[in-house]
Amino acid sequence: MGLGISLERMRYLKQYFKERPPTDVELQMIGQTWSEHCFHNVFKGDVITDDGRLINSILKTYIMRSTKELDKDWCISVFEDNAGIIDFDKGYAVAAKVETHNHPSAVEPFGGAATGVGGVIRDILGVWGEPVALTDVLCFGPLETRYDELPPGVKHPRYLYRGVVAGIGSYGNNMGIPTVSGAVIFDKGYTGNVVVYCGCIGILPKDAYVRNTRRGDLAVLAGGRTGRDGIHGVTFASAELTEEAEELRSAVQIPNPIVEERLRRAILRIRDERLATGITDLGGGGLSCAAGEMAYRSKLGVDIELDMVPLKAPDMAPWEIWVSESQERMLLSVPEENLERVLEIFSEEDVEASVVGRFVETGRVRVFTRKTVVCDLDLVFLFNPPKVTRRARIPRLTPAWVDLKEPIDLAGEILTLLSDPNIRSKEDVIRTYDHEVRGCTVVKPLHGEEAGPSDAAVVKPLRDSWTGIVISCGVNPFYPDPYWMAAASIEEALRNNAAVGGRRVAILDNFVWGSPENEDNMGRLLKAVEACYDFSKALDTPFISGKDSLYNESPLGPVRPTLLVTGVGIIPDIRNVVTISLKEEGSRVYIIGSTKEELRGSAYFRLKGVDGGEVPKLDAKLSRSLINSLIRAVDEKLVLSCHDLSEGGLGVAAAEMVVASKNLGIELDLGKVPSNTARSDYVLFSESTSRFLVEVDGARWRRFEELFSGLPFSMVGRVARGIGLRIIDLKNGLHELSGSEIKKAWRGY
Amino acid sequence: MSLNGFKACVLRTGGTNCDLETSIALEEVGIKAEIIHMNRIENKSLLDYHLVVFPGGFSYGDYVRAGAVWGKNVLVKLRIELERFIEEGRLVLGICNGFQVLVEAGILPGDGVSETPSAALANNSSARYECRWVWLRVENNETPFTMMMEKGEVLRIPVGHAEGRFLTRSEKDLEELKKNRQIVFRYVLPNGDCANGLYPFNPNGSTYDVAGICNRKGNVMGMMPHPERAFFGWQLVEWGKTPPERGDGRKIFESIVKYFRERIY
């Protein structure tokens, strides 16, 4: 039957069903509800470490604890609904959610990625949000991988890349939601396990956030029809990918964005007329999870009539209907007196909707087909499965010396880094996503006449407010120490946000990891989660939502452990946003933050094939001071342009600013960079955290320096016309690159 | 004359997704705009309006061909009214998917409604969706949609489409369009010179770099670029030190206002 229930839990079930055997519908429902994908057994279970600690729920102990301790009054709903909700402006709130859709995308890249987008959009609709922006972060194996390197069952990265990019574009473009932010990463660690993160940001009037399902309310199922597509999607997603995964193509859902577009219109009209008492989307586990969760969270029960569910195929078995993950469906609880109006709205928008059941006071989920009960389960039992215990071996990074000769041609090194697949322009991807639809995109993914890479995207969602939502991400899977990797990712999300003027940032965590049954994987996960607590607390940025995708295993081994941190900030007036393009000849260029010999896992060391030295670490107190001063400088309009220093360090950041600029370049004196190294290449390519390159108004630099007094910063050069980069190294050597050389290396044309 | 009497109808159907920002642009210049779903158009009369806009999106998923299904739907539901509407000199504007709809319905580039489409908006020659800011040159500034512009003026407006390559049936058809001054906008280089098909300035491979056309009378216009996305200064892709006051797309909406003001029904 493919239940995906462990032997231990099967024994527990045997105990529970002493009086009668369970039905297939019940077993399937339990299988879905208790899957890793739906229940997050590992994050909610116990962890025993090899140094003798017992941790009860790493989710509560680390991630949720920091949010609780920070206790921000602008957090409206965190970790409890389909999406995290924070306060915005003029009575509106912002909802945010990021999901992964790795397993389906590995089997059927177009459908897998498209339904990933569709699913996360429904998460926003599921908190009554109007979607206003999408994000996507994608990780693939190297595109030049040879076919004979691939074991059976692993699809070629180029095939996956094309399919995933097309799938994401298709869904977002068709729905008319701009895809504004993201990243594309290539590495061997993703060849067997493609990673697809899809995020959605929405807005809603605060008083429209209704979650108040009452006894007697009707369960209304609306949207697409229910079919055999997407059966066992969650149990599939909770298992390892094997050669046989192809057989599970039916676990991947079929996307139809136009149905969801109509559904969105109808849902928002129902919201605005306040006709429903509750809503949730049908995602993993389909109707079984949606109906069960909605009843359970309202401390009610639910009776469902499967005969009332509109089907794609008439001969579906009851359990198939119950767990099918067919797309574009939402479940609403509607008071009887509003039913007529609700159905009228659905019909006006060409959306099929049917009453499939009723919320009752039983505390049970009962499912009927042809008047027969085929499922009758206690909800408390269902949502409290026996806890899982995992063992973790705490990783210790082996120190390694670095043996790397300092290169003479620094300009050449910059060009090589700029054309690295992980750094070079992602224009081929970005332009196939509509990032302008809705007419609200202020800072675009490729900004300026010369289309340089923005640090973060800004959208202006309300017509009568200048406040903007600032969307950024941080992801550093190459830093080998999971603790500092997580720290750097959190700070990168904040840095990118601050670089355009964003503040009051809430963050979302998305873990993509290998099997938690492996103690080393679990140990790395634990260290990363510890860093999430330490640094979200220290950086004063609460987690509001998150999701983990474990069991990313393939014949090529586990996925490269990857934590994506998505930052959602605000800027009070979008007219003050800062972009990356240089603005004025002669203005001063400053570096903020200090540069250390921290290159382990950096783009430069990876290029050189070197592993050793120190990973970038993070001084949270310093980071906060630097970012706060930068925001003040932005608000006082001292900052003309800004770029954060991340992959490729100062060299790449400066070059990217030149890419975005027309006829303007930067003169850079490495001797003026506050640093602890004597090597020019390290100053240029170190990936130390908390650093920005800032162009400052030539007339008001004194005020800028005043704002940073006591902090590490230095003027390192000036903006000049007609050049690209002119770098003076630590030994007074001159390295020059023209603007067109830099642009060609980064763009590839 | 006040604009109070002039009303615009922004049509939508399943998959339309630029109706809201298009209405906002109309309202910002003072035209009252109503968004009406095709399912409810039967209860309304088109003749209550002075401007009908077919906005952008992916109507009916753009299955078959972009705009094909909505185009036929328009003919079935609205043909007689729409013919009279155009005949009377009222305005019809199609943006992106709306342009595709007007072509598929045979409303552009002909006069009145032709039995079969006489032009097409084919797949981009890059074979993919293209979202980018382009430069447009105003070829005809004597239409109701361009009267606030100079001839030869270069506008900065974004495109976002996968099917925007304008094709005519024959060279002769193209010559007809040129002769009748039906070509309103062409893709050009930043300095205003012809793009001559050069990618990405001509983002889709359109014949003769055509970005927008009108009917012979000039009261029906279709264009691939999105003026509603270049309406406010803050929407623009490059700001300089501060956001500009306004975007070039605004001029299309302002032209409509000027036309309404000068014209007495």
mmCIF file of N, CA, C and O in Angstrom, chain B residues 54 71 74-75 82 86 92-121 143 145 166-169 173 177 181-184 210-224:
data_model
loop_
_atom_site.group_PDB
_atom_site.id
_atom_site.type_symbol
_atom_site.label_atom_id
_atom_site.label_comp_id
_atom_site.label_asym_id
_atom_site.label_seq_id
_atom_site.Cartn_x
_atom_site.Cartn_y
_atom_site.Cartn_z
ATOM 1 N N PHE B 54 -8.698 45.657 -23.079
ATOM 2 C CA PHE B 54 -8.382 44.240 -22.897
ATOM 3 C C PHE B 54 -6.991 44.191 -22.262
ATOM 4 O O PHE B 54 -5.993 44.467 -22.937
ATOM 5 N N GLY B 71 -10.422 35.637 -27.741
ATOM 6 C CA GLY B 71 -10.775 36.315 -28.988
ATOM 7 C C GLY B 71 -12.097 35.791 -29.540
ATOM 8 O O GLY B 71 -12.999 36.561 -29.902
ATOM 9 N N VAL B 74 -15.023 36.733 -27.299
ATOM 10 C CA VAL B 74 -15.430 38.121 -27.489
ATOM 11 C C VAL B 74 -16.392 38.222 -28.678
ATOM 12 O O VAL B 74 -17.428 38.878 -28.621
ATOM 13 N N LEU B 75 -16.060 37.506 -29.753
ATOM 14 C CA LEU B 75 -16.913 37.567 -30.937
ATOM 15 C C LEU B 75 -18.289 36.971 -30.644
ATOM 16 O O LEU B 75 -19.314 37.521 -31.039
ATOM 17 N N LEU B 82 -19.637 45.392 -30.181
ATOM 18 C CA LEU B 82 -18.274 45.870 -30.344
ATOM 19 C C LEU B 82 -18.087 46.535 -31.717
ATOM 20 O O LEU B 82 -17.411 47.553 -31.836
ATOM 21 N N ILE B 86 -16.874 50.385 -32.128
ATOM 22 C CA ILE B 86 -15.714 50.836 -32.907
ATOM 23 C C ILE B 86 -16.166 51.808 -34.007
ATOM 24 O O ILE B 86 -15.554 52.855 -34.225
ATOM 25 N N VAL B 92 -10.772 51.413 -28.200
ATOM 26 C CA VAL B 92 -10.454 50.059 -27.735
ATOM 27 C C VAL B 92 -8.939 49.962 -27.607
ATOM 28 O O VAL B 92 -8.211 50.286 -28.552
ATOM 29 N N LEU B 93 -8.488 49.516 -26.443
ATOM 30 C CA LEU B 93 -7.048 49.364 -26.208
ATOM 31 C C LEU B 93 -6.761 47.936 -25.763
ATOM 32 O O LEU B 93 -7.395 47.429 -24.838
ATOM 33 N N GLY B 94 -5.837 47.299 -26.428
ATOM 34 C CA GLY B 94 -5.418 45.950 -26.042
ATOM 35 C C GLY B 94 -3.958 45.973 -25.640
ATOM 36 O O GLY B 94 -3.115 46.447 -26.403
ATOM 37 N N ILE B 95 -3.664 45.504 -24.431
ATOM 38 C CA ILE B 95 -2.285 45.494 -23.948
ATOM 39 C C ILE B 95 -1.828 44.051 -23.799
ATOM 40 O O ILE B 95 -2.481 43.277 -23.097
ATOM 41 N N CYS B 96 -0.725 43.701 -24.440
ATOM 42 C CA CYS B 96 -0.121 42.374 -24.303
ATOM 43 C C CYS B 96 -1.124 41.285 -24.677
ATOM 44 O O CYS B 96 -1.486 41.161 -25.841
ATOM 45 N N ASN B 97 -1.625 40.528 -23.719
ATOM 46 C CA ASN B 97 -2.625 39.516 -24.038
ATOM 47 C C ASN B 97 -3.834 40.155 -24.717
ATOM 48 O O ASN B 97 -4.444 39.563 -25.614
ATOM 49 N N GLY B 98 -4.154 41.381 -24.346
ATOM 50 C CA GLY B 98 -5.265 42.099 -24.962
ATOM 51 C C GLY B 98 -5.020 42.369 -26.443
ATOM 52 O O GLY B 98 -5.930 42.290 -27.262
ATOM 53 N N PHE B 99 -3.769 42.668 -26.783
ATOM 54 C CA PHE B 99 -3.377 42.858 -28.189
ATOM 55 C C PHE B 99 -3.569 41.536 -28.940
ATOM 56 O O PHE B 99 -4.138 41.480 -30.031
ATOM 57 N N GLN B 100 -3.102 40.442 -28.302
ATOM 58 C CA GLN B 100 -3.251 39.125 -28.927
ATOM 59 C C GLN B 100 -4.723 38.810 -29.159
ATOM 60 O O GLN B 100 -5.105 38.269 -30.200
ATOM 61 N N VAL B 101 -5.568 39.196 -28.190
ATOM 62 C CA VAL B 101 -7.002 38.951 -28.308
ATOM 63 C C VAL B 101 -7.573 39.731 -29.501
ATOM 64 O O VAL B 101 -8.322 39.192 -30.312
ATOM 65 N N LEU B 102 -7.200 40.997 -29.620
ATOM 66 C CA LEU B 102 -7.726 41.823 -30.717
ATOM 67 C C LEU B 102 -7.308 41.270 -32.075
ATOM 68 O O LEU B 102 -8.085 41.286 -33.026
ATOM 69 N N VAL B 103 -6.091 40.745 -32.151
ATOM 70 C CA VAL B 103 -5.629 40.169 -33.411
ATOM 71 C C VAL B 103 -6.354 38.853 -33.687
ATOM 72 O O VAL B 103 -6.829 38.603 -34.788
ATOM 73 N N GLU B 104 -6.472 38.019 -32.663
ATOM 74 C CA GLU B 104 -7.139 36.727 -32.834
ATOM 75 C C GLU B 104 -8.620 36.896 -33.182
ATOM 76 O O GLU B 104 -9.201 36.066 -33.864
ATOM 77 N N ALA B 105 -9.218 37.976 -32.693
ATOM 78 C CA ALA B 105 -10.627 38.212 -32.977
ATOM 79 C C ALA B 105 -10.809 38.866 -34.349
ATOM 80 O O ALA B 105 -11.934 39.063 -34.795
ATOM 81 N N GLY B 106 -9.716 39.224 -34.988
ATOM 82 C CA GLY B 106 -9.820 39.858 -36.303
ATOM 83 C C GLY B 106 -10.154 41.341 -36.218
ATOM 84 O O GLY B 106 -10.506 41.971 -37.211
ATOM 85 N N ILE B 107 -10.031 41.922 -35.026
ATOM 86 C CA ILE B 107 -10.360 43.340 -34.862
ATOM 87 C C ILE B 107 -9.161 44.205 -35.276
ATOM 88 O O ILE B 107 -9.323 45.318 -35.765
ATOM 89 N N LEU B 108 -7.977 43.687 -35.094
ATOM 90 C CA LEU B 108 -6.758 44.333 -35.584
ATOM 91 C C LEU B 108 -6.087 43.356 -36.531
ATOM 92 O O LEU B 108 -6.175 42.147 -36.311
ATOM 93 N N PRO B 109 -5.400 43.794 -37.533
ATOM 94 C CA PRO B 109 -5.202 45.188 -37.932
ATOM 95 C C PRO B 109 -6.299 45.710 -38.864
ATOM 96 O O PRO B 109 -6.157 46.814 -39.375
ATOM 97 N N GLY B 110 -7.372 44.921 -39.076
ATOM 98 C CA GLY B 110 -8.370 45.304 -40.063
ATOM 99 C C GLY B 110 -9.201 46.495 -39.645
ATOM 100 O O GLY B 110 -8.926 47.149 -38.654
ATOM 101 N N ASP B 111 -10.222 46.729 -40.422
ATOM 102 C CA ASP B 111 -11.211 47.728 -40.034
ATOM 103 C C ASP B 111 -12.463 46.954 -39.743
ATOM 104 O O ASP B 111 -12.849 46.089 -40.508
ATOM 105 N N GLY B 112 -13.090 47.200 -38.627
ATOM 106 C CA GLY B 112 -14.208 46.365 -38.243
ATOM 107 C C GLY B 112 -13.658 45.005 -37.840
ATOM 108 O O GLY B 112 -12.541 44.908 -37.346
ATOM 109 N N VAL B 113 -14.423 43.941 -38.068
ATOM 110 C CA VAL B 113 -13.987 42.611 -37.669
ATOM 111 C C VAL B 113 -13.801 41.761 -38.912
ATOM 112 O O VAL B 113 -14.732 41.592 -39.697
ATOM 113 N N SER B 114 -12.590 41.236 -39.103
ATOM 114 C CA SER B 114 -12.380 40.371 -40.261
ATOM 115 C C SER B 114 -12.734 38.936 -39.891
ATOM 116 O O SER B 114 -12.688 38.559 -38.727
ATOM 117 N N GLU B 115 -13.066 38.135 -40.906
ATOM 118 C CA GLU B 115 -13.534 36.777 -40.637
ATOM 119 C C GLU B 115 -12.449 35.904 -40.034
ATOM 120 O O GLU B 115 -12.685 35.133 -39.129
ATOM 121 N N THR B 116 -11.224 36.029 -40.554
ATOM 122 C CA THR B 116 -10.101 35.284 -39.977
ATOM 123 C C THR B 116 -9.032 36.286 -39.583
ATOM 124 O O THR B 116 -8.949 37.367 -40.167
ATOM 125 N N PRO B 117 -8.217 35.941 -38.612
ATOM 126 C CA PRO B 117 -7.142 36.856 -38.228
ATOM 127 C C PRO B 117 -6.241 37.116 -39.426
ATOM 128 O O PRO B 117 -5.931 36.182 -40.171
ATOM 129 N N SER B 118 -5.846 38.350 -39.629
ATOM 130 C CA SER B 118 -4.996 38.632 -40.781
ATOM 131 C C SER B 118 -3.570 38.972 -40.356
ATOM 132 O O SER B 118 -2.759 39.421 -41.156
ATOM 133 N N ALA B 119 -3.277 38.779 -39.086
ATOM 134 C CA ALA B 119 -1.908 38.919 -38.589
ATOM 135 C C ALA B 119 -1.779 37.949 -37.427
ATOM 136 O O ALA B 119 -2.741 37.284 -37.063
ATOM 137 N N ALA B 120 -0.584 37.864 -36.864
ATOM 138 C CA ALA B 120 -0.411 36.945 -35.729
ATOM 139 C C ALA B 120 0.640 37.486 -34.784
ATOM 140 O O ALA B 120 1.517 38.271 -35.168
ATOM 141 N N LEU B 121 0.518 37.098 -33.525
ATOM 142 C CA LEU B 121 1.583 37.348 -32.558
ATOM 143 C C LEU B 121 2.152 35.975 -32.223
ATOM 144 O O LEU B 121 1.598 35.228 -31.421
ATOM 145 N N THR B 143 -2.921 59.362 -33.166
ATOM 146 C CA THR B 143 -3.999 58.494 -32.706
ATOM 147 C C THR B 143 -4.473 59.007 -31.348
ATOM 148 O O THR B 143 -3.752 59.766 -30.676
ATOM 149 N N PHE B 145 -4.407 57.540 -28.754
ATOM 150 C CA PHE B 145 -3.572 56.965 -27.698
ATOM 151 C C PHE B 145 -2.190 57.591 -27.639
ATOM 152 O O PHE B 145 -1.413 57.307 -26.729
ATOM 153 N N PHE B 166 5.251 39.954 -33.977
ATOM 154 C CA PHE B 166 4.187 40.388 -34.887
ATOM 155 C C PHE B 166 4.502 39.936 -36.307
ATOM 156 O O PHE B 166 5.586 40.185 -36.831
ATOM 157 N N LEU B 167 3.558 39.247 -36.910
ATOM 158 C CA LEU B 167 3.732 38.771 -38.284
ATOM 159 C C LEU B 167 2.518 39.167 -39.104
ATOM 160 O O LEU B 167 1.387 39.079 -38.618
ATOM 161 N N THR B 168 2.762 39.568 -40.341
ATOM 162 C CA THR B 168 1.634 39.794 -41.253
ATOM 163 C C THR B 168 1.607 38.640 -42.244
ATOM 164 O O THR B 168 2.566 37.869 -42.334
ATOM 165 N N ARG B 169 0.502 38.541 -42.997
ATOM 166 C CA ARG B 169 0.398 37.438 -43.959
ATOM 167 C C ARG B 169 1.419 37.574 -45.077
ATOM 168 O O ARG B 169 1.935 36.612 -45.601
ATOM 169 N N ASP B 173 0.757 43.142 -47.007
ATOM 170 C CA ASP B 173 -0.011 43.544 -45.821
ATOM 171 C C ASP B 173 0.773 44.539 -44.971
ATOM 172 O O ASP B 173 0.231 45.502 -44.440
ATOM 173 N N LEU B 177 -0.063 48.414 -43.931
ATOM 174 C CA LEU B 177 -0.034 48.971 -42.570
ATOM 175 C C LEU B 177 0.800 50.243 -42.513
ATOM 176 O O LEU B 177 0.419 51.229 -41.889
ATOM 177 N N ARG B 181 -0.478 54.243 -42.004
ATOM 178 C CA ARG B 181 0.063 54.763 -40.735
ATOM 179 C C ARG B 181 -0.512 54.005 -39.541
ATOM 180 O O ARG B 181 -0.814 54.580 -38.510
ATOM 181 N N GLN B 182 -0.646 52.693 -39.721
ATOM 182 C CA GLN B 182 -1.206 51.879 -38.638
ATOM 183 C C GLN B 182 -0.145 51.387 -37.660
ATOM 184 O O GLN B 182 -0.456 50.820 -36.632
ATOM 185 N N ILE B 183 1.124 51.566 -38.015
ATOM 186 C CA ILE B 183 2.170 51.159 -37.070
ATOM 187 C C ILE B 183 2.391 52.310 -36.097
ATOM 188 O O ILE B 183 2.795 53.400 -36.489
ATOM 189 N N VAL B 184 2.094 52.066 -34.838
ATOM 190 C CA VAL B 184 2.134 53.140 -33.838
ATOM 191 C C VAL B 184 3.463 53.164 -33.098
ATOM 192 O O VAL B 184 4.056 54.219 -32.885
ATOM 193 N N VAL B 210 7.792 45.860 -35.086
ATOM 194 C CA VAL B 210 6.487 46.393 -34.679
ATOM 195 C C VAL B 210 6.179 46.035 -33.229
ATOM 196 O O VAL B 210 6.253 44.875 -32.840
ATOM 197 N N ALA B 211 5.837 47.038 -32.440
ATOM 198 C CA ALA B 211 5.481 46.810 -31.040
ATOM 199 C C ALA B 211 4.008 47.106 -30.781
ATOM 200 O O ALA B 211 3.416 46.580 -29.847
ATOM 201 N N GLY B 212 3.418 47.977 -31.627
ATOM 202 C CA GLY B 212 2.007 48.307 -31.433
ATOM 203 C C GLY B 212 1.417 48.825 -32.726
ATOM 204 O O GLY B 212 2.098 49.503 -33.491
ATOM 205 N N ILE B 213 0.166 48.461 -32.969
ATOM 206 C CA ILE B 213 -0.496 48.931 -34.190
ATOM 207 C C ILE B 213 -1.906 49.426 -33.858
ATOM 208 O O ILE B 213 -2.436 49.144 -32.780
ATOM 209 N N CYS B 214 -2.504 50.157 -34.821
ATOM 210 C CA CYS B 214 -3.894 50.568 -34.635
ATOM 211 C C CYS B 214 -4.679 50.211 -35.891
ATOM 212 O O CYS B 214 -4.096 49.782 -36.897
ATOM 213 N N ASN B 215 -5.986 50.375 -35.817
ATOM 214 C CA ASN B 215 -6.785 50.180 -37.031
ATOM 215 C C ASN B 215 -6.657 51.439 -37.894
ATOM 216 O O ASN B 215 -6.019 52.419 -37.495
ATOM 217 N N ARG B 216 -7.289 51.413 -39.057
ATOM 218 C CA ARG B 216 -7.093 52.529 -39.975
ATOM 219 C C ARG B 216 -7.599 53.849 -39.389
ATOM 220 O O ARG B 216 -6.999 54.893 -39.536
ATOM 221 N N LYS B 217 -8.692 53.728 -38.674
ATOM 222 C CA LYS B 217 -9.290 54.921 -38.092
ATOM 223 C C LYS B 217 -8.491 55.421 -36.876
ATOM 224 O O LYS B 217 -8.617 56.574 -36.479
ATOM 225 N N GLY B 218 -7.720 54.533 -36.304
ATOM 226 C CA GLY B 218 -6.894 54.934 -35.168
ATOM 227 C C GLY B 218 -7.559 54.792 -33.821
ATOM 228 O O GLY B 218 -6.941 55.082 -32.790
ATOM 229 N N ASN B 219 -8.802 54.321 -33.772
ATOM 230 C CA ASN B 219 -9.468 54.265 -32.461
ATOM 231 C C ASN B 219 -9.363 52.893 -31.789
ATOM 232 O O ASN B 219 -9.864 52.694 -30.695
ATOM 233 N N VAL B 220 -8.710 51.938 -32.451
ATOM 234 C CA VAL B 220 -8.412 50.652 -31.806
ATOM 235 C C VAL B 220 -6.911 50.478 -31.843
ATOM 236 O O VAL B 220 -6.302 50.539 -32.917
ATOM 237 N N MET B 221 -6.300 50.281 -30.670
ATOM 238 C CA MET B 221 -4.845 50.082 -30.655
ATOM 239 C C MET B 221 -4.484 48.864 -29.826
ATOM 240 O O MET B 221 -5.072 48.612 -28.774
ATOM 241 N N GLY B 222 -3.503 48.118 -30.311
ATOM 242 C CA GLY B 222 -2.957 47.003 -29.547
ATOM 243 C C GLY B 222 -1.461 47.166 -29.439
ATOM 244 O O GLY B 222 -0.813 47.629 -30.378
ATOM 245 N N MET B 223 -0.907 46.839 -28.264
ATOM 246 C CA MET B 223 0.546 46.931 -28.098
ATOM 247 C C MET B 223 1.029 45.840 -27.158
ATOM 248 O O MET B 223 0.314 45.437 -26.231
ATOM 249 N N MET B 224 2.219 45.309 -27.408
ATOM 250 C CA MET B 224 2.768 44.286 -26.529
ATOM 251 C C MET B 224 3.319 44.871 -25.231
ATOM 252 O O MET B 224 3.116 44.293 -24.175
#
